[in-house]
Tab-separated table of C-alpha atoms in Angstrom:
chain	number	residue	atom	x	y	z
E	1	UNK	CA	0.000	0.000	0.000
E	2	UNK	CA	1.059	3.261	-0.927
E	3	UNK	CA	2.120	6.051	1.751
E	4	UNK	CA	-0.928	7.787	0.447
E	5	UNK	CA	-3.178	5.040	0.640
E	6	UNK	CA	-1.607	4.453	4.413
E	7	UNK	CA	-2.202	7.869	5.752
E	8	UNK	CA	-6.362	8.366	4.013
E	9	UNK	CA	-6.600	5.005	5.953
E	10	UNK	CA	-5.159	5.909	9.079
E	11	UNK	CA	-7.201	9.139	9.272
E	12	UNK	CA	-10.447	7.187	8.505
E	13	UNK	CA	-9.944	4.932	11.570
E	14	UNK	CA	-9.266	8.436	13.349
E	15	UNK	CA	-12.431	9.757	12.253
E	16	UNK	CA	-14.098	6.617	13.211
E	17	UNK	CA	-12.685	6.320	16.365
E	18	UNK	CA	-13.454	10.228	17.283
E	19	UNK	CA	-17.232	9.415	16.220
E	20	UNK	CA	-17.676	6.357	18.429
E	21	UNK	CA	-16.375	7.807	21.355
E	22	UNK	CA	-18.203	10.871	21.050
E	23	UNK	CA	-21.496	9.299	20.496
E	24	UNK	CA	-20.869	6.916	23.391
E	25	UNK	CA	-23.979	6.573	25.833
E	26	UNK	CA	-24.542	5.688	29.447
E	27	UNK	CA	-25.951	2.623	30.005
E	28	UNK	CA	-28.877	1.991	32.542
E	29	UNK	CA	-30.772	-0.294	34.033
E	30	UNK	CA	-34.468	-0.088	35.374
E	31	UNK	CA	-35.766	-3.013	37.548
E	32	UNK	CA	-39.702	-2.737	38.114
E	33	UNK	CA	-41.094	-4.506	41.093
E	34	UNK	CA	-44.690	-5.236	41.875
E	35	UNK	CA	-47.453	-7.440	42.633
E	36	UNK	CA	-49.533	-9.676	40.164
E	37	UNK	CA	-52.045	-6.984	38.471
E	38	UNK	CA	-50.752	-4.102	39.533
E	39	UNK	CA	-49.985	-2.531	36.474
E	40	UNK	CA	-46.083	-3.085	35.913
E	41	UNK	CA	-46.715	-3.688	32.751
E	42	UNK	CA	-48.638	-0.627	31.729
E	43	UNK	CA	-46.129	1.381	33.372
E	44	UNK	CA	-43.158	0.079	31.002
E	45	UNK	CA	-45.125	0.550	28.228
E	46	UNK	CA	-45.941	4.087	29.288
E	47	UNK	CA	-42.388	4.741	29.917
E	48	UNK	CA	-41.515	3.454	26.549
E	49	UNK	CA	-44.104	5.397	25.103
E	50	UNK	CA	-43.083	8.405	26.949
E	51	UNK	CA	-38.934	8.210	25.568
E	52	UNK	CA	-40.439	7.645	22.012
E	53	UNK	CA	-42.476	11.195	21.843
E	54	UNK	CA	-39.395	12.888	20.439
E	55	UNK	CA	-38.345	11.068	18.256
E	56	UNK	CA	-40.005	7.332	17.168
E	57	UNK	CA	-43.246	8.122	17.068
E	58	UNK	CA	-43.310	11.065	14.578
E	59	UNK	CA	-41.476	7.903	12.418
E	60	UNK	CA	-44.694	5.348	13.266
E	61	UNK	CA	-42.023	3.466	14.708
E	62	UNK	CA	-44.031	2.039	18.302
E	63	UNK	CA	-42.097	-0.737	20.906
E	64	UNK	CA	-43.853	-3.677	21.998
E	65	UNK	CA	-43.989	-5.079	25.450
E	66	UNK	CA	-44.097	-8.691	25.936
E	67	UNK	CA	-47.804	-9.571	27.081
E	68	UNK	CA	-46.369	-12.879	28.141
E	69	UNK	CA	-46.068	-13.903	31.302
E	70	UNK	CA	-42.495	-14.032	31.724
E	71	UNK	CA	-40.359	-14.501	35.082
E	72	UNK	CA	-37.893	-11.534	33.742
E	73	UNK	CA	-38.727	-9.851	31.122
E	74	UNK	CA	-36.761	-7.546	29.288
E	75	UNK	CA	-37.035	-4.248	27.099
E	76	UNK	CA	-35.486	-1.173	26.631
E	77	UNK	CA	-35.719	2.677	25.826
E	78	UNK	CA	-33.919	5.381	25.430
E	79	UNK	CA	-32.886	8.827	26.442
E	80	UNK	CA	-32.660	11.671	24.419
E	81	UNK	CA	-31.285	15.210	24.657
E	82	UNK	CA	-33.784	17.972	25.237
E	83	UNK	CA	-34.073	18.508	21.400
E	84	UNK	CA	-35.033	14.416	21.171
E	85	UNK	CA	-31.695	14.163	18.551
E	86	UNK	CA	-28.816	12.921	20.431
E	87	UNK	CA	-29.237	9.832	22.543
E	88	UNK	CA	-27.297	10.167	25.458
E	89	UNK	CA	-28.221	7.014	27.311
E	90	UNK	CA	-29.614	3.851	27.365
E	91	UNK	CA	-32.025	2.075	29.486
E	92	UNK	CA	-32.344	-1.759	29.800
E	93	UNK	CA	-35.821	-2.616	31.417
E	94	UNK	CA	-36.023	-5.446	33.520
E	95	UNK	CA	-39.303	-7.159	34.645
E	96	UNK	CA	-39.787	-9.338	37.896
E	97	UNK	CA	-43.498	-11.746	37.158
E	98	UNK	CA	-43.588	-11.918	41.352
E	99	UNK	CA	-41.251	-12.606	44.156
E	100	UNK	CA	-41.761	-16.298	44.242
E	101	UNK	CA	-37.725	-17.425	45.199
E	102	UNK	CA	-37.395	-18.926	41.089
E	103	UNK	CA	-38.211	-15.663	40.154
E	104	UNK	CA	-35.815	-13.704	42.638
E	105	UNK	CA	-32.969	-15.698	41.867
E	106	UNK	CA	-33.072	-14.131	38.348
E	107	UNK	CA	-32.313	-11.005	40.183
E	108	UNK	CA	-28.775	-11.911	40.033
E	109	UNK	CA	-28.580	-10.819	36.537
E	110	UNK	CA	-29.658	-7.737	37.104
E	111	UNK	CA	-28.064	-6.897	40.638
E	112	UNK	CA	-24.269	-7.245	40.364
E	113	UNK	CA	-21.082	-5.664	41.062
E	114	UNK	CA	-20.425	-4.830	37.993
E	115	UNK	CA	-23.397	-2.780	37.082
E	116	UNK	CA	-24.925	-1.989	40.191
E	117	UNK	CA	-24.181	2.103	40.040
E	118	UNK	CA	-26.207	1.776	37.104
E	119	UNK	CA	-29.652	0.609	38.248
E	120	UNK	CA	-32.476	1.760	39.330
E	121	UNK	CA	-35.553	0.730	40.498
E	122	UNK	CA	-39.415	1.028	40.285
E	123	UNK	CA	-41.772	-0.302	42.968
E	124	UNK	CA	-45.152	-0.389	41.583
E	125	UNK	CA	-48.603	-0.677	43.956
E	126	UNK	CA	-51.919	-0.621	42.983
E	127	UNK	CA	-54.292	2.098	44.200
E	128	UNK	CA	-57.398	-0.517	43.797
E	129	UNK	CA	-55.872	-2.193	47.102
E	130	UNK	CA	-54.747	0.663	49.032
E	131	UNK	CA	-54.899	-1.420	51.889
E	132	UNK	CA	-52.210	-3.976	50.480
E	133	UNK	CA	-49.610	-0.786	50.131
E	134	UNK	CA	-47.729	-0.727	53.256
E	135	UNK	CA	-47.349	-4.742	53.208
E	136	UNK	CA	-46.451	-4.730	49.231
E	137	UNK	CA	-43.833	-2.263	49.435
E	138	UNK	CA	-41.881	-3.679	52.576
E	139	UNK	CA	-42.360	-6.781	50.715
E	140	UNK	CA	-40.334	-5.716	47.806
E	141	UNK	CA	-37.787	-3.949	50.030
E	142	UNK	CA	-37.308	-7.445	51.654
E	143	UNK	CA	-36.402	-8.776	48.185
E	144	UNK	CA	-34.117	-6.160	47.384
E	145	UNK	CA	-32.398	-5.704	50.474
E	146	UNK	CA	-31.975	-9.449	49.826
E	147	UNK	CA	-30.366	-9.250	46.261
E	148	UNK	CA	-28.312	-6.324	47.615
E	149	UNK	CA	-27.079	-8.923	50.234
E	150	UNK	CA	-26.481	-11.264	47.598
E	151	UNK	CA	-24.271	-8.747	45.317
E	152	UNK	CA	-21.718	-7.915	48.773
E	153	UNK	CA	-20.888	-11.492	49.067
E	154	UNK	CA	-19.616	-12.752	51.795
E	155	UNK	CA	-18.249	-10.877	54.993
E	156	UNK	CA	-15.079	-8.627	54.395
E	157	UNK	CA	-13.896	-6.870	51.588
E	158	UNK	CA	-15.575	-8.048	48.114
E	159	UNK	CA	-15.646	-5.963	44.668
E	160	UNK	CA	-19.558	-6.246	45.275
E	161	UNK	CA	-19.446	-4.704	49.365
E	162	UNK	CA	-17.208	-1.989	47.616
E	163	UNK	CA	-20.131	-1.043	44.602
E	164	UNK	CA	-22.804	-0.842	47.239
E	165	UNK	CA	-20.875	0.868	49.536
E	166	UNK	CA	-20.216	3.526	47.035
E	167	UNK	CA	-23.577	3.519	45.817
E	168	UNK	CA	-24.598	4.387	49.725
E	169	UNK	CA	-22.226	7.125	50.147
E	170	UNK	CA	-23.629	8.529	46.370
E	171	UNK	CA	-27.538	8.002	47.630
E	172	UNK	CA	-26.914	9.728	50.884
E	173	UNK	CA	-25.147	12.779	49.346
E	174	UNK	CA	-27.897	13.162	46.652
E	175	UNK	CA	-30.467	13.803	49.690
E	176	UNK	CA	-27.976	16.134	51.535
E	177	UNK	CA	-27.877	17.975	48.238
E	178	UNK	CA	-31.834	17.726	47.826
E	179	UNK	CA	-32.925	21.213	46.918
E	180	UNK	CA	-36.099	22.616	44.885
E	181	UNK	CA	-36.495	22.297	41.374
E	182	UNK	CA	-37.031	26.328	41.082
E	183	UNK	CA	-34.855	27.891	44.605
E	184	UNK	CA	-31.991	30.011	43.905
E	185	UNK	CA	-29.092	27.837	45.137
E	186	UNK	CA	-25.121	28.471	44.726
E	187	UNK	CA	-24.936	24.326	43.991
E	188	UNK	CA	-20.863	25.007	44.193
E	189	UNK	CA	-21.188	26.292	47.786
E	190	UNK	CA	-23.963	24.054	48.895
E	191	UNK	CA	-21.631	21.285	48.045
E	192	UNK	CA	-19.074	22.122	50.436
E	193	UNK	CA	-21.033	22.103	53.839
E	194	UNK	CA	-23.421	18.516	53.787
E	195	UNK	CA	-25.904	18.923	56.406
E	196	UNK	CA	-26.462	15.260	58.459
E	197	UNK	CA	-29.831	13.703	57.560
E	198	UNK	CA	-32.552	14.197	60.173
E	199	UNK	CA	-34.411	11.396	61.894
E	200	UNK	CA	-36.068	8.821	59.847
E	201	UNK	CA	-34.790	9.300	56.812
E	202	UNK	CA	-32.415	6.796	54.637
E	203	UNK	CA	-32.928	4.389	57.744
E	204	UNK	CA	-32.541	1.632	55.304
E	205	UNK	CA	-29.882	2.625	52.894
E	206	UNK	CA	-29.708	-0.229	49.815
E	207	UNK	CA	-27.739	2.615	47.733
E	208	UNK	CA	-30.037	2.506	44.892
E	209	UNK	CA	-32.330	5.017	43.512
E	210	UNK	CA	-36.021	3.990	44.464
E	211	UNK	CA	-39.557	5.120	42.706
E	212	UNK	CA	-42.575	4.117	44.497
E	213	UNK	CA	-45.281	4.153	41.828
E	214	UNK	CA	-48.381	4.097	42.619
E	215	UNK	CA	-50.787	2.948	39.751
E	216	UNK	CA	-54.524	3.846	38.807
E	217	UNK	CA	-54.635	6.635	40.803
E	218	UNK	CA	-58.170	7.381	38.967
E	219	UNK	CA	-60.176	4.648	40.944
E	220	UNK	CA	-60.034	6.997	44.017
E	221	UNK	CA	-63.455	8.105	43.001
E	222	UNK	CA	-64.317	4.564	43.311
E	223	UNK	CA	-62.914	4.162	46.869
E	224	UNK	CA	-65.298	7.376	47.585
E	225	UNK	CA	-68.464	6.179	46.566
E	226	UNK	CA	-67.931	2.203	47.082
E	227	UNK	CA	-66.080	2.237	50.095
E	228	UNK	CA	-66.712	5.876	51.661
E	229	UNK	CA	-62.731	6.882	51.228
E	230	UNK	CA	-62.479	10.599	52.492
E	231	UNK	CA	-59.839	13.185	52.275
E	232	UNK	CA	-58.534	12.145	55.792
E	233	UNK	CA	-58.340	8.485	54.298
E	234	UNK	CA	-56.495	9.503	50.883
E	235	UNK	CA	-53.835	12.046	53.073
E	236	UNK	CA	-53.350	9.441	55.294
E	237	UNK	CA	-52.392	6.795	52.965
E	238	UNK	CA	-49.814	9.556	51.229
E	239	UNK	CA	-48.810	10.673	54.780
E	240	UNK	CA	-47.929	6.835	55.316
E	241	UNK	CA	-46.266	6.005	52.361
E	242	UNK	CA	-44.465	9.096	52.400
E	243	UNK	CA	-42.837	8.212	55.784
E	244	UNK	CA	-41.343	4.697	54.319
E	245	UNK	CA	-40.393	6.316	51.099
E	246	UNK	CA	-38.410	8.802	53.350
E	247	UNK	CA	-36.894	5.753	54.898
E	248	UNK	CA	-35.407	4.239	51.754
E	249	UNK	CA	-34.745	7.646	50.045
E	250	UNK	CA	-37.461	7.073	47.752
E	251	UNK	CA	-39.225	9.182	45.490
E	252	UNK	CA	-43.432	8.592	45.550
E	253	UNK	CA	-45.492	9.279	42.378
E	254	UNK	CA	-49.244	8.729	41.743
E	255	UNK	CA	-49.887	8.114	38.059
E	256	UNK	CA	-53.135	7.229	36.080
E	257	UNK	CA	-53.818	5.800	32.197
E	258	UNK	CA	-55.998	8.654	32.025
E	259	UNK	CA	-53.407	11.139	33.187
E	260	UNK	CA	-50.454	10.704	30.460
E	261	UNK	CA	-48.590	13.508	31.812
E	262	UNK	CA	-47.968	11.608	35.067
E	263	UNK	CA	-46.203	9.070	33.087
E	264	UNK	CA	-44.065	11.541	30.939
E	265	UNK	CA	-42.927	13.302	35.193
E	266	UNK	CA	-42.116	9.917	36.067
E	267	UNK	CA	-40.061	9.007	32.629
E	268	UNK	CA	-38.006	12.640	33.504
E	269	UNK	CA	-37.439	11.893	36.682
E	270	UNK	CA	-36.135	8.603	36.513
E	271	UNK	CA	-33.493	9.772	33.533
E	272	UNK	CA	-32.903	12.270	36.153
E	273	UNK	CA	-32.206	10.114	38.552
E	274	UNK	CA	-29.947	7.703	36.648
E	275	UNK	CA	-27.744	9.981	34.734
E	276	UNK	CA	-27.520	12.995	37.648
E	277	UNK	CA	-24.597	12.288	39.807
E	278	UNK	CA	-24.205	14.376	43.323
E	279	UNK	CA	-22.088	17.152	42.979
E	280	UNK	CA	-19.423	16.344	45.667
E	281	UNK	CA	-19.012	13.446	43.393
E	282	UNK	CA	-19.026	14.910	40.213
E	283	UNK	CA	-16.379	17.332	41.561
E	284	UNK	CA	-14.361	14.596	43.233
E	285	UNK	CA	-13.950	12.162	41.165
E	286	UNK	CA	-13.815	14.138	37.399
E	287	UNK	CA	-11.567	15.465	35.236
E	288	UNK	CA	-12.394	18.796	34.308
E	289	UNK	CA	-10.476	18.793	30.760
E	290	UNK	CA	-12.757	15.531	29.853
E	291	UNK	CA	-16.307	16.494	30.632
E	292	UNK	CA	-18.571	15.892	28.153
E	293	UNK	CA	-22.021	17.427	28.869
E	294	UNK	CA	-25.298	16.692	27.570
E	295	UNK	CA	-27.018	19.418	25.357
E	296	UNK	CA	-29.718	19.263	27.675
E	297	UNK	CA	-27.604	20.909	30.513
E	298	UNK	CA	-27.464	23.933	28.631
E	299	UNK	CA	-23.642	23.896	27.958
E	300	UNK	CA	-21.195	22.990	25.371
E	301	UNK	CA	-18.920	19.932	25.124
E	302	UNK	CA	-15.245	20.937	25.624
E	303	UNK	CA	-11.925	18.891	25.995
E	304	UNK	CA	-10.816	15.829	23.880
E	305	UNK	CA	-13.277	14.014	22.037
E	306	UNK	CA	-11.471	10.847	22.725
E	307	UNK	CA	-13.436	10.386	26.195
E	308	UNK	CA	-14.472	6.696	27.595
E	309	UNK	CA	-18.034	5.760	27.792
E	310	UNK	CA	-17.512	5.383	31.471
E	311	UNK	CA	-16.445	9.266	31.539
E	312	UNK	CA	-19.393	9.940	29.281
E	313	UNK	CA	-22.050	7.818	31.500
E	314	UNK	CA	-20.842	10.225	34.758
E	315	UNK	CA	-20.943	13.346	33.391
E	316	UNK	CA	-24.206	13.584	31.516
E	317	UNK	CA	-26.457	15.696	33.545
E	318	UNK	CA	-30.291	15.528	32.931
E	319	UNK	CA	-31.844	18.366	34.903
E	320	UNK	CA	-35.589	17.981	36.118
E	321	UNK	CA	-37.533	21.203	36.677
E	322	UNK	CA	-40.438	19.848	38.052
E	323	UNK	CA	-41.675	21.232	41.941
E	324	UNK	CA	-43.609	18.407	44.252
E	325	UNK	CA	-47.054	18.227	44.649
E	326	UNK	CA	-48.881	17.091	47.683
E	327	UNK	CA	-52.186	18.923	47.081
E	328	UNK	CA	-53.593	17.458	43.637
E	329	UNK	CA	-54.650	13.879	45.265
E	330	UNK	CA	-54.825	12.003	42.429
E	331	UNK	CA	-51.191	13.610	40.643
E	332	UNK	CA	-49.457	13.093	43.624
E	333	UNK	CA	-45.415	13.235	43.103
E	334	UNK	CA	-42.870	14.063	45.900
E	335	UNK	CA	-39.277	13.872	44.845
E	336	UNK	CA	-36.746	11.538	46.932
């Protein structure tokens, strides 16, 4: 080969190389939890729905979701930038059927040391058993604090007891960082004084990002007239299930079929959650000549283009803008 020929080649593979590092994504996972019939799968297909509207859909281009009844199933969606062009991470969504032990066992390909700062997970209960709520949920912690177990190994020092100890630390400096989607904070300076955690909350620390979803939030006019539900009854149940979501550092969202926009909040916050790291972190741990920031953050990429998808996956930021609500009963979100 000619020294011509040589040198269009090497700066081909250059130009290759430059394009697949650049347009290297995070990747995610998203384990959803819940009882038989509670509507897990209508809230996958929601949030697949719901990371399509930019960009699939205006194609005709629709994902399925297996109907069948599969131990774990799997799909998967992505995230886009704010202008739905650039993808800058993708989500694997895992399935449990039920917490029957052959079904947790499969948890161990979801859970592992490996992967486990990438996952995060969605609790679903059923607002047509209200009652079942409290007992569900601690239910489903059970199994997860279980397949958290299971990833640290045995006692002493294990590449697993290292992830989830990290993924602690991250959790509880997230919270300490907690601040409203619209206050005027100097993030730089807030960053340097962490305030402890007050009483009851991160009790149970499993160091991964929990959603409590809470599904066919509609039938509350149905617990009115067939069961005489009041306002007491409804603010009680969210006053409950707000204290054990403050327990695991959870975030607690009411959605409804009816409602889409409740699924389109929970789809922002949960690409939020998985692609925002805390700040001390970010700081920490970063190289400022390598960042690579989504478009979505409102700044431009600098530094080498050559950067690792590992770099990429911590530095995309994915704001969410959104303020709680605790007053609309039946759209219900409170941030973790």
């Amino acid at each position: 080969m000619t020294e011509a020929g040589t040198s269009e080649t090497n700066l081909w593979e250059t130009v290759l190389r430059k394009v697949g590092t650049s347009k290297a994504v995070a990747q995610k996972k998203l384990l959803v939890l819940g009882d038989a019939g509670s509507g897990k799968t209508s809230v996958v297909r929601q949030l697949l729905q719901a990371s399509q509207q930019a960009s699939d859909v205006r194609s005709g281009a629709v994902e399925t979701v297996s109907e069948h009844d599969l131990a774990l199933s799997y799909s998967y969606m992505d995230v886009r930038d704010e202008d739905g062009e650039e993808i800058v991470a993708r989500v694997g969504v895992y399935q449990l059927a039920s917490d029957r032990t052959t079904d947790r066992e499969l948890l161990q390909f979801v859970l592992d040391a490996q992967t486990f700062g990438a996952a995060a997970i969605v609790v679903v209960l059923d607002w047509s058993r209200p009652w079942r709520f409290v007992k569900s949920l601690l239910r489903w912690v059970h199994v997860l604090s279980a397949a958290v177990d299971a990833v640290c190994g045995e006692s002493g020092w294990t590449p697993g007891r290292a992830a989830v100890d990290e993924c602690r630390e991250r959790l509880e400096r997230f919270l300490q960082e907690y601040t409203d989607a619209d206050a005027d904070v100097d993030v730089g300076r807030a960053a340097d004084v962490l305030l402890p955690l007050g009483a009851g909350v991160l009790e149970a620390n499993l160091g991964l990002p929990i959603v409590v979803v809470c599904t066919k939030a509609d039938t509350m006019g149905v617990l009115e007239r067939e069961r005489a539900f009041g306002e007491e009854d409804f603010d009680y149940v969210q006053q409950v299930l707000r204290a054990v979501c403050l327990r695991l550092g959870a975030a607690l969202i009411y959605t409804s079929t009816h409602n889409p926009d409740t699924f389109t909040t929970l789809y922002h916050y949960l690409a939020h959650r998985m692609l925002t790291a805390p700040t001390t972190l970010s700081v920490a741990e970063l190289n400022e000549d390598t960042m690579v920031h989504s478009p979505r953050s409102g700044r431009s990429r600098s530094g080498s283009a050559a950067v690792a998808p590992d770099a990429v996956a911590r530095t995309v930021s994915y704001p969410f803008r959104m303020r709680a609500n605790v007053v609309d009963r039946d759209i219900v979100f409170v941030p973790a």
